[in-house]
XYZ file of C-alpha atoms in Angstrom:
632
model
C 0.430 -15.834 4.853
C 3.586 -13.770 5.268
C 6.349 -14.948 7.567
C 6.985 -13.315 10.914
C 9.951 -12.704 13.169
C 8.422 -14.892 15.887
C 8.065 -18.007 13.721
C 11.444 -17.519 12.029
C 13.157 -17.072 15.377
C 11.374 -20.094 16.860
C 12.350 -22.209 13.839
C 15.993 -21.183 14.243
C 15.868 -22.083 17.946
C 14.232 -25.401 17.029
C 17.133 -26.189 14.701
C 19.616 -25.428 17.477
C 17.606 -27.552 19.914
C 17.602 -30.437 17.428
C 21.369 -30.204 17.034
C 21.937 -30.335 20.807
C 19.475 -33.176 21.268
C 20.995 -35.206 18.423
C 24.408 -35.012 20.067
C 22.952 -36.070 23.411
C 21.015 -38.937 21.868
C 24.119 -40.235 20.077
C 26.148 -39.948 23.254
C 23.611 -41.521 25.621
C 22.464 -44.347 23.334
C 23.676 -47.769 24.567
C 23.027 -51.325 23.552
C 20.907 -51.888 26.673
C 18.615 -48.953 25.887
C 18.439 -49.646 22.152
C 15.300 -51.785 22.460
C 13.451 -49.190 24.581
C 14.629 -46.340 22.370
C 13.515 -48.177 19.243
C 10.057 -48.778 20.677
C 9.554 -45.160 21.717
C 11.277 -43.413 18.817
C 8.367 -43.661 16.426
C 5.824 -41.946 18.684
C 8.260 -39.317 19.906
C 9.486 -38.440 16.416
C 5.925 -38.183 15.110
C 4.954 -35.933 18.011
C 8.040 -33.749 17.501
C 7.268 -33.328 13.798
C 3.701 -32.372 14.686
C 4.719 -29.796 17.303
C 7.754 -28.337 15.537
C 7.507 -24.666 14.502
C 7.913 -23.813 10.820
C 8.332 -20.229 9.661
C 6.035 -20.563 6.639
C 3.149 -22.155 8.543
C 0.185 -20.155 9.763
C 0.361 -19.004 13.402
C -1.083 -21.550 15.810
C -3.872 -20.618 18.162
C -3.743 -21.307 21.889
C -6.496 -23.905 21.438
C -4.336 -25.826 18.971
C -1.385 -25.648 21.350
C -3.550 -26.948 24.217
C -4.472 -29.966 22.103
C -0.807 -30.518 21.235
C 0.069 -30.269 24.924
C -2.527 -32.886 25.841
C -1.171 -35.129 23.079
C 2.360 -34.613 24.404
C 1.348 -35.489 27.958
C -0.228 -38.741 26.797
C 2.973 -39.723 25.015
C 5.116 -38.827 28.030
C 2.883 -40.787 30.399
C 3.082 -43.783 28.115
C 6.860 -43.767 28.132
C 8.717 -46.705 29.718
C 11.996 -44.882 30.266
C 13.069 -44.192 33.848
C 16.630 -42.965 33.461
C 16.698 -39.135 33.300
C 19.893 -39.078 31.271
C 19.177 -41.752 28.689
C 18.508 -41.116 25.001
C 14.748 -41.524 25.366
C 14.668 -38.783 28.012
C 16.624 -36.544 25.687
C 13.932 -37.043 23.078
C 11.258 -36.267 25.666
C 13.005 -33.026 26.499
C 13.215 -32.360 22.777
C 9.425 -32.806 22.497
C 8.729 -30.522 25.451
C 11.235 -28.016 24.113
C 9.522 -27.874 20.732
C 6.155 -27.375 22.430
C 7.667 -24.585 24.536
C 9.045 -22.971 21.377
C 5.642 -23.249 19.699
C 4.090 -21.543 22.714
C 6.790 -18.875 22.607
C 6.219 -18.251 18.886
C 2.452 -18.034 19.370
C 2.786 -15.610 22.289
C 5.292 -13.379 20.508
C 3.367 -13.478 17.225
C 0.066 -12.620 18.914
C 1.660 -9.782 20.879
C 3.251 -8.253 17.779
C -0.032 -8.535 15.857
C -1.866 -6.882 18.734
C 0.730 -4.109 18.892
C 0.300 -3.427 15.173
C -3.463 -3.121 15.752
C -2.810 -0.696 18.593
C -0.670 1.453 16.298
C -3.414 1.507 13.650
C -6.017 2.557 16.205
C -3.664 5.192 17.571
C -3.184 6.645 14.112
C -6.965 6.696 13.602
C -7.563 8.724 16.761
C -4.663 11.050 15.963
C -6.248 11.814 12.592
C -9.585 12.409 14.292
C -8.051 14.792 16.822
C -6.132 16.873 14.267
C -8.641 17.089 11.398
C -11.824 19.099 11.970
C -13.643 17.419 9.085
C -12.884 13.936 10.401
C -13.774 15.089 13.905
C -17.181 16.402 12.820
C -17.821 13.185 10.879
C -16.911 11.124 13.947
C -19.239 13.212 16.121
C -22.128 12.684 13.708
C -21.405 8.949 13.417
C -21.390 8.408 17.187
C -24.440 10.570 17.971
C -26.890 7.605 18.046
C -24.557 5.704 20.380
C -24.343 8.701 22.686
C -28.130 9.094 22.677
C -28.559 5.427 23.548
C -26.067 5.818 26.381
C -28.016 8.839 27.603
C -31.249 6.833 27.489
C -29.737 3.994 29.545
C -28.399 6.452 32.075
C -31.767 8.198 32.410
C -33.549 4.851 32.756
C -31.171 3.683 35.493
C -31.448 6.961 37.391
C -35.249 6.996 37.169
C -35.379 3.431 38.451
C -33.254 4.407 41.427
C -35.420 7.447 42.210
C -38.746 5.637 41.822
C -37.601 2.643 43.917
C -36.597 4.829 46.861
C -38.377 3.595 49.977
C -38.480 6.888 51.859
C -39.960 9.254 49.274
C -40.429 7.651 45.847
C -40.519 10.064 42.939
C -43.355 10.303 40.432
C -42.586 9.915 36.736
C -45.299 12.440 35.961
C -43.369 15.333 37.475
C -40.747 17.304 35.538
C -38.664 17.734 38.688
C -38.101 13.985 38.745
C -36.384 14.085 35.347
C -34.354 17.134 36.327
C -33.134 15.355 39.427
C -32.488 12.132 37.524
C -30.441 13.870 34.859
C -28.535 16.876 36.224
C -26.393 18.906 33.764
C -23.169 17.189 34.808
C -24.580 13.718 34.244
C -26.091 14.852 30.939
C -22.708 15.937 29.614
C -20.805 12.932 30.973
C -23.403 10.595 29.449
C -22.511 11.970 26.034
C -18.788 12.148 26.797
C -17.900 9.551 29.481
C -14.200 10.323 29.273
C -14.844 13.405 31.428
C -15.208 11.164 34.486
C -12.587 8.655 33.373
C -15.077 5.957 32.377
C -14.942 3.828 29.269
C -17.822 3.675 26.893
C -18.554 0.063 27.888
C -19.073 0.825 31.592
C -21.818 3.399 31.376
C -24.285 1.534 33.590
C -21.829 1.522 36.452
C -21.143 5.209 35.922
C -24.833 6.105 35.978
C -25.490 4.340 39.273
C -22.342 5.445 41.054
C -22.096 8.967 39.672
C -21.017 11.687 42.085
C -21.761 15.197 40.732
C -19.282 16.713 43.154
C -16.363 15.069 41.344
C -16.816 17.271 38.281
C -17.187 21.007 38.035
C -20.755 21.705 36.898
C -19.857 25.144 35.635
C -17.029 23.751 33.568
C -19.189 20.990 32.086
C -21.986 23.402 31.221
C -19.531 25.648 29.410
C -18.121 22.670 27.542
C -21.627 21.644 26.529
C -21.631 24.454 24.007
C -18.488 23.037 22.377
C -19.149 19.393 21.413
C -16.287 19.513 18.903
C -13.853 20.318 21.696
C -15.252 17.525 23.849
C -14.966 15.050 20.977
C -11.373 16.163 20.396
C -10.601 15.609 24.082
C -12.121 12.147 23.839
C -9.921 11.293 20.847
C -6.827 12.580 22.646
C -7.703 10.600 25.771
C -7.976 7.401 23.758
C -4.725 8.202 21.973
C -3.000 8.585 25.331
C -4.409 5.279 26.597
C -3.352 3.515 23.398
C 0.160 4.885 23.777
C 0.327 3.407 27.282
C -0.925 0.028 26.009
C 1.533 0.180 23.133
C 4.381 0.869 25.542
C 3.497 -2.208 27.617
C 3.335 -4.379 24.525
C 6.666 -3.026 23.279
C 8.356 -3.983 26.538
C 6.780 -7.439 26.391
C 7.871 -7.992 22.783
C 11.406 -6.793 23.484
C 11.663 -9.010 26.533
C 10.476 -12.076 24.614
C 12.853 -11.368 21.750
C 15.822 -10.705 24.029
C 15.595 -13.951 25.967
C 15.747 -16.020 22.778
C 19.304 -14.869 22.065
C 20.840 -16.952 24.822
C 18.802 -20.119 24.331
C 20.155 -23.368 22.872
C 23.562 -21.970 21.922
C 25.303 -24.223 19.373
C 28.374 -24.607 21.594
C 26.316 -26.103 24.425
C 26.724 -29.843 24.893
C 24.481 -30.374 27.924
C 20.819 -31.142 28.366
C 18.534 -28.338 27.110
C 16.387 -28.688 30.222
C 17.734 -25.502 31.795
C 17.051 -23.396 28.718
C 13.555 -24.837 28.336
C 12.795 -24.126 31.989
C 14.179 -20.601 31.645
C 11.995 -19.943 28.584
C 8.848 -21.169 30.340
C 9.677 -19.158 33.446
C 10.061 -16.025 31.341
C 6.741 -16.650 29.596
C 5.117 -17.008 33.017
C 6.743 -13.792 34.158
C 5.322 -11.683 31.340
C 1.874 -13.070 32.234
C 2.361 -12.051 35.889
C 2.459 -15.717 36.792
C 4.951 -17.632 38.922
C 6.599 -20.300 36.823
C 8.636 -23.190 38.143
C 12.399 -22.844 37.806
C 13.099 -26.549 38.373
C 14.809 -28.408 35.525
C 12.252 -31.172 35.809
C 10.224 -32.598 32.938
C 7.011 -32.839 34.981
C 7.410 -29.267 36.278
C 7.937 -27.909 32.771
C 4.913 -29.819 31.512
C 2.796 -28.398 34.347
C 4.059 -24.888 33.581
C 3.124 -25.345 29.952
C -0.357 -26.498 30.944
C -0.835 -23.448 33.149
C 0.462 -21.103 30.450
C -1.746 -22.505 27.697
C -4.818 -22.956 29.856
C -4.811 -19.823 32.030
C -1.947 -17.344 31.895
C -1.588 -16.590 28.184
C -5.336 -16.628 27.364
C -6.024 -14.395 30.353
C -3.292 -11.935 29.390
C -4.369 -11.745 25.752
C -8.032 -11.459 26.717
C -7.288 -8.597 29.090
C -5.337 -6.749 26.395
C -8.082 -7.418 23.851
C -10.728 -5.992 26.177
C -8.596 -2.909 26.741
C -8.013 -2.500 23.010
C -11.699 -3.027 22.237
C -12.661 -0.155 24.530
C -10.146 2.099 22.772
C -10.809 1.012 19.198
C -12.555 3.012 16.520
C -16.350 2.777 16.286
C -17.816 -0.276 14.629
C -18.466 -0.414 10.901
C -22.200 -0.071 11.481
C -21.679 3.024 13.622
C -19.492 4.602 10.964
C -21.779 3.604 8.110
C -25.209 4.543 9.467
C -25.292 8.014 7.819
C -24.654 6.397 4.461
C -27.182 3.636 5.144
C -29.874 6.162 6.031
C -29.229 8.853 3.440
C -28.179 6.624 0.541
C -31.768 5.463 -0.230
C -33.018 9.064 -0.211
C -30.242 10.263 -2.476
C -30.729 7.238 -4.718
C -34.466 7.861 -4.972
C -34.144 11.511 -5.955
C -31.255 10.711 -8.265
C -33.213 8.028 -10.097
C -36.249 10.319 -10.265
C -34.159 13.113 -11.786
C -32.635 10.730 -14.315
C -36.052 9.422 -15.297
C -37.427 12.941 -15.782
C -34.411 13.829 -17.925
C -34.489 10.612 -19.955
C -34.954 12.434 -23.290
C -31.927 14.633 -22.718
C -29.900 11.709 -21.460
C -30.847 9.665 -24.508
C -29.661 12.459 -26.774
C -26.423 12.702 -24.810
C -25.996 8.947 -25.028
C -26.483 8.913 -28.805
C -24.052 11.796 -29.193
C -21.500 10.061 -26.990
C -21.792 6.827 -28.947
C -21.370 8.678 -32.241
C -18.385 10.572 -30.870
C -16.727 7.381 -29.674
C -17.400 5.624 -32.970
C -16.035 8.561 -34.957
C -12.991 8.728 -32.724
C -12.131 5.067 -33.194
C -12.816 5.014 -36.955
C -11.350 8.383 -37.980
C -8.505 8.723 -35.487
C -7.487 5.180 -34.632
C -8.504 2.573 -37.207
C -7.942 4.554 -40.407
C -4.577 6.110 -39.347
C -3.321 2.709 -38.222
C -4.494 1.185 -41.530
C -2.606 3.862 -43.471
C 0.515 3.162 -41.444
C 0.254 -0.533 -42.277
C -0.299 0.280 -45.958
C 2.721 2.587 -46.008
C 4.915 -0.060 -44.394
C 3.769 -2.812 -46.756
C 3.608 -0.988 -50.092
C 5.319 2.352 -49.656
C 2.739 4.073 -51.925
C 0.746 6.995 -50.718
C -1.806 9.549 -51.728
C 0.481 12.307 -50.529
C 1.354 14.405 -53.656
C 1.833 18.096 -54.445
C 1.829 17.771 -58.255
C 1.103 15.145 -60.899
C 3.615 12.446 -61.638
C 4.014 13.559 -65.338
C 3.729 17.303 -64.781
C 7.476 17.984 -64.570
C 8.289 15.844 -67.610
C 5.714 17.543 -69.817
C 6.874 21.030 -68.790
C 10.513 20.148 -69.489
C 9.694 18.607 -72.881
C 7.701 21.706 -73.799
C 10.633 23.932 -72.887
C 12.977 21.841 -75.051
C 10.654 22.083 -78.038
C 10.251 25.861 -77.585
C 14.035 26.398 -77.492
C 14.591 24.039 -80.456
C 11.976 25.835 -82.559
C 13.463 29.170 -81.538
C 16.951 28.109 -82.679
C 15.620 26.657 -85.912
C 13.566 29.786 -86.784
C 15.913 32.519 -85.614
C 19.369 31.051 -86.154
C 18.728 28.407 -88.856
C 20.533 25.789 -86.779
C 21.195 22.310 -88.022
C 19.799 19.227 -86.327
C 23.085 18.583 -84.587
C 23.099 22.084 -83.112
C 19.467 21.751 -82.067
C 20.224 18.439 -80.293
C 23.118 20.138 -78.476
C 20.855 23.029 -77.370
C 18.193 20.539 -76.206
C 20.724 18.745 -74.015
C 21.762 22.068 -72.492
C 18.118 22.939 -71.806
C 17.749 19.704 -69.793
C 20.647 20.946 -67.683
C 19.005 24.373 -67.272
C 21.235 26.271 -69.756
C 19.298 28.810 -71.918
C 22.300 30.734 -73.211
C 20.993 30.962 -76.787
C 17.630 32.353 -75.688
C 19.188 34.753 -73.234
C 21.558 36.139 -75.859
C 18.618 36.864 -78.141
C 16.777 38.410 -75.180
C 19.734 40.680 -74.406
C 19.893 41.783 -78.044
C 16.154 42.456 -78.342
C 15.909 44.328 -75.047
C 18.103 47.078 -76.508
C 15.221 48.082 -78.803
C 12.209 46.718 -76.956
C 9.475 48.405 -78.988
C 10.844 47.453 -82.347
C 11.739 43.948 -81.111
C 8.314 43.497 -79.633
C 6.738 44.251 -83.038
C 9.226 42.843 -85.522
C 11.703 40.891 -83.376
C 11.663 37.901 -81.030
C 11.289 39.747 -77.705
C 7.875 38.321 -76.917
C 8.967 34.841 -77.929
C 12.049 34.875 -75.689
C 9.955 36.255 -72.832
C 7.494 33.384 -73.109
C 10.362 30.894 -73.219
C 11.700 32.337 -69.968
C 8.229 32.100 -68.409
C 8.210 28.424 -69.324
C 11.666 28.119 -67.756
C 10.362 29.575 -64.486
C 7.480 27.099 -64.575
C 9.962 24.230 -64.994
C 12.055 25.514 -62.057
C 8.971 25.705 -59.861
C 8.023 22.160 -60.855
C 11.511 20.941 -59.972
C 11.291 22.585 -56.545
C 7.865 21.109 -55.909
C 9.114 17.710 -56.989
C 11.956 17.910 -54.442
C 9.552 18.888 -51.683
C 7.251 16.004 -52.600
C 10.128 13.513 -52.410
C 11.100 14.825 -48.986
C 7.509 14.509 -47.709
C 7.232 10.976 -49.023
C 10.458 9.986 -47.290
C 9.001 11.176 -43.939
C 5.494 9.884 -44.553
C 5.726 7.147 -41.888
C 6.849 9.709 -39.329
C 3.890 11.947 -40.120
C 1.541 8.977 -39.845
C 2.806 8.080 -36.353
C 2.623 11.723 -35.249
C -0.977 11.845 -36.422
C -2.033 8.731 -34.533
C -0.009 9.449 -31.356
C -2.685 11.593 -29.577
C -5.292 8.880 -30.128
C -2.968 6.218 -28.725
C -2.260 8.371 -25.659
C -5.980 8.854 -25.042
C -6.605 5.099 -25.385
C -3.734 4.311 -23.005
C -5.076 6.703 -20.363
C -8.564 5.209 -20.793
C -7.284 1.658 -20.368
C -5.330 2.658 -17.254
C -8.464 4.151 -15.785
C -10.508 1.055 -16.594
C -7.850 -1.227 -15.081
C -7.886 0.789 -11.837
C -11.670 0.427 -11.722
C -11.360 -3.304 -12.349
C -9.137 -3.899 -9.307
C -11.361 -1.696 -7.140
C -12.032 1.985 -6.601
C -9.877 2.122 -3.483
C -6.997 0.003 -4.778
C -4.766 2.939 -5.745
C -5.461 4.647 -2.442
C -4.711 1.460 -0.499
C -1.447 0.958 -2.378
C -0.354 4.503 -1.627
C -1.380 4.137 2.021
C 0.628 0.917 2.431
C 3.634 2.544 0.765
C 3.347 5.532 3.091
C 3.013 3.181 6.074
C 6.209 1.339 5.098
C 8.030 4.644 4.693
C 6.790 5.709 8.131
C 8.010 2.429 9.655
C 11.552 2.916 8.366
C 11.491 6.481 9.617
C 10.248 5.323 13.049
C 13.036 2.736 13.277
C 15.636 5.372 12.477
C 14.157 7.708 15.107
C 14.283 4.919 17.698
C 17.927 4.219 16.916
C 18.841 7.895 17.015
C 17.083 8.462 20.331
C 19.623 8.166 23.121
C 18.084 6.499 26.138
C 19.762 5.823 29.449
C 18.665 2.164 29.416
C 21.785 0.652 27.864
C 24.209 -1.799 29.380
C 27.959 -1.855 28.960
C 27.722 -3.989 25.821
C 25.655 -1.280 24.040
C 22.717 -3.651 23.597
C 19.397 -1.981 22.878
C 16.754 -2.061 25.574
C 13.673 -4.226 25.540
C 11.366 -1.337 24.709
C 13.476 -0.150 21.789
C 13.775 -3.697 20.518
C 10.009 -4.073 20.801
C 9.419 -0.880 18.812
C 11.754 -2.061 16.062
C 10.158 -5.515 15.839
C 6.678 -4.005 15.549
C 7.775 -1.789 12.666
C 9.652 -4.617 10.946
C 6.480 -6.720 11.072
C 4.711 -3.900 9.237
C 7.487 -3.984 6.629
C 7.160 -7.764 6.314
C 3.441 -7.394 5.665
C 4.167 -4.665 3.120
C 6.596 -6.920 1.230
C 3.833 -9.463 0.649
C 1.049 -6.996 -0.175
C -0.139 -5.390 -3.405
C 1.545 -2.185 -2.298
C 4.955 -3.699 -3.001
C 5.680 -2.272 -6.477
C 6.980 -5.464 -8.041
C 6.189 -9.163 -7.980
C 9.872 -9.942 -8.543
C 10.704 -12.693 -6.048
C 14.381 -11.755 -6.011
C 13.640 -8.198 -4.909
C 11.253 -9.399 -2.221
C 13.845 -11.805 -0.852
C 16.472 -9.034 -0.797
C 14.085 -6.675 0.967
C 13.199 -9.288 3.607
C 16.912 -10.023 4.060
C 17.498 -6.390 5.044
C 14.529 -6.566 7.425
C 15.977 -9.670 9.090
C 19.283 -7.860 9.549
C 17.384 -5.169 11.466
C 15.699 -7.782 13.647
C 18.726 -9.937 14.422
C 21.434 -7.330 14.967
C 22.072 -6.437 18.631
C 24.079 -3.252 18.169
C 22.740 0.214 17.413
C 25.603 1.047 15.062
C 24.973 -2.032 12.922
C 21.262 -1.303 12.835
C 21.977 2.258 11.734
C 24.026 0.962 8.833
C 21.201 -1.387 7.848
C 18.708 1.485 7.923
C 21.018 3.585 5.751
C 21.319 0.671 3.337
C 17.534 0.357 3.161
C 17.129 4.071 2.414
C 19.870 3.914 -0.193
C 18.745 0.680 -1.848
C 14.966 0.832 -1.652
C 13.877 4.492 -1.625
C 13.718 4.657 -5.420
C 12.507 1.105 -6.260
C 9.711 1.362 -3.683
C 8.794 4.939 -4.693
C 9.527 6.420 -1.261
C 11.259 9.512 -2.656
C 8.065 11.523 -3.486
C 6.759 10.895 0.024
């Protein structure tokens, strides 16, 4: 459960209340009251620990607070202390104060949660009103509900007409149905917003309907445009939700504002006045009259009335209002799928069964393709990479390993034989020529070639022209072998690179496949939900900045923000708190989450617009990129 502003603020006030009470207890404790204080301390301390608000605890319900209040009253009634200023009384006030703070935290937390729900419903109806596809889907989804409403209206009207004492109508006559369901009532039965009625009060509308209150001509014309009527209905609910949201914003801002002046650390007097002021303010927001007396019994009675009547009644009234303005139920929105899914499933299964031979062939081909992909493009390339890394040998070769050596030895022998036959060279000279041949020097052969080329015909028949030509051909072959050998060495030096380049496409395909499978594992709508929560957080920051930039006339001389603006900001910061603890937050790094929540608390606790503006700028600057708000 994520923390909330209400529980954090109540915990901070509880710490301040404890500090004040500790000073009072130390000051008022005397030797005469030590025995009484010792006897009562155990029960009071246990009750205080039970009631005390903690920010990380789950929000307490009003039923739990009623039980805690009853437990507190029993302890107070069992107290033996009579002196209003003694240490035991200070502890009693501490107990009542903690219960008041728990009630305050529960009321503020519930109001903020309800306001967030109102915003979500408002966004739903805004999407319905601005998107024709969503609007048509909504109209189809709610058609059965509208038909049922029409049936109830017709039944009620027929009962009224047939029970008339003067001239009862017959159900066998068509005129009876025409009178029971005139055109105006027909249209308003489908779209009750036309007469200002909620969808939950149709029976009252049908019995108290006055056709003269609505233009029949106008309704008949609108009958031919159900899309327009549905859009008007969505806009009407959006308008009502905005009004409810405005009331909740004022209530939240008022509750948050009063906590700033409670239990100030510099106070050294009884907290009774602050506790009474807090309870009086809680009664005021519930349209109740709370006692302003700084009396323990009066505060306890006010708490009992708040927990038993005022707060439950206020929350129930808001819940009923919100329920009438909420989106249709899940069953209403899902009935088209529930009805048509079996039909589509039946025909789909039938088609698959009829095409089982083709599907089997496709399946076999797919399996073979996948197997070939993994063996030929993943396993074998990876195995070759491992072999290259371990041994360095490879099958990559352009020419044989001994080809160059044999060609070079042949060239040496040809030149040596040429020198021995033509020039009668000694063995020392032949060894010298052979060493030059290894270096690529064929000067002796080329000189003979230059001499023979002067008389090519005679040299070709009687000379050494053909022999020198063949030696040069062998020299070209050796040069080509040397070049190929250099290329082969270069390829072998880059063999690992080529292996990784060859396997890279397969790895990319596998990575994309695994990402797709992981998204399916967490749920088909997980990515969409993450993006929606990220967009919602971005919208909250934007809304806070718009609120701060909007200049209202409701400011006092100290430039403090008004209750409504404060309420708007606290609602949006609660959305951001929820976002920080959700899957939409892009990192599970606890440090980043703590830093993000620290900035949110600065927005909640600051009382000046200028400081809040700086915090908003810091959030945009610090978190837009880490939270992927920039593409939005």
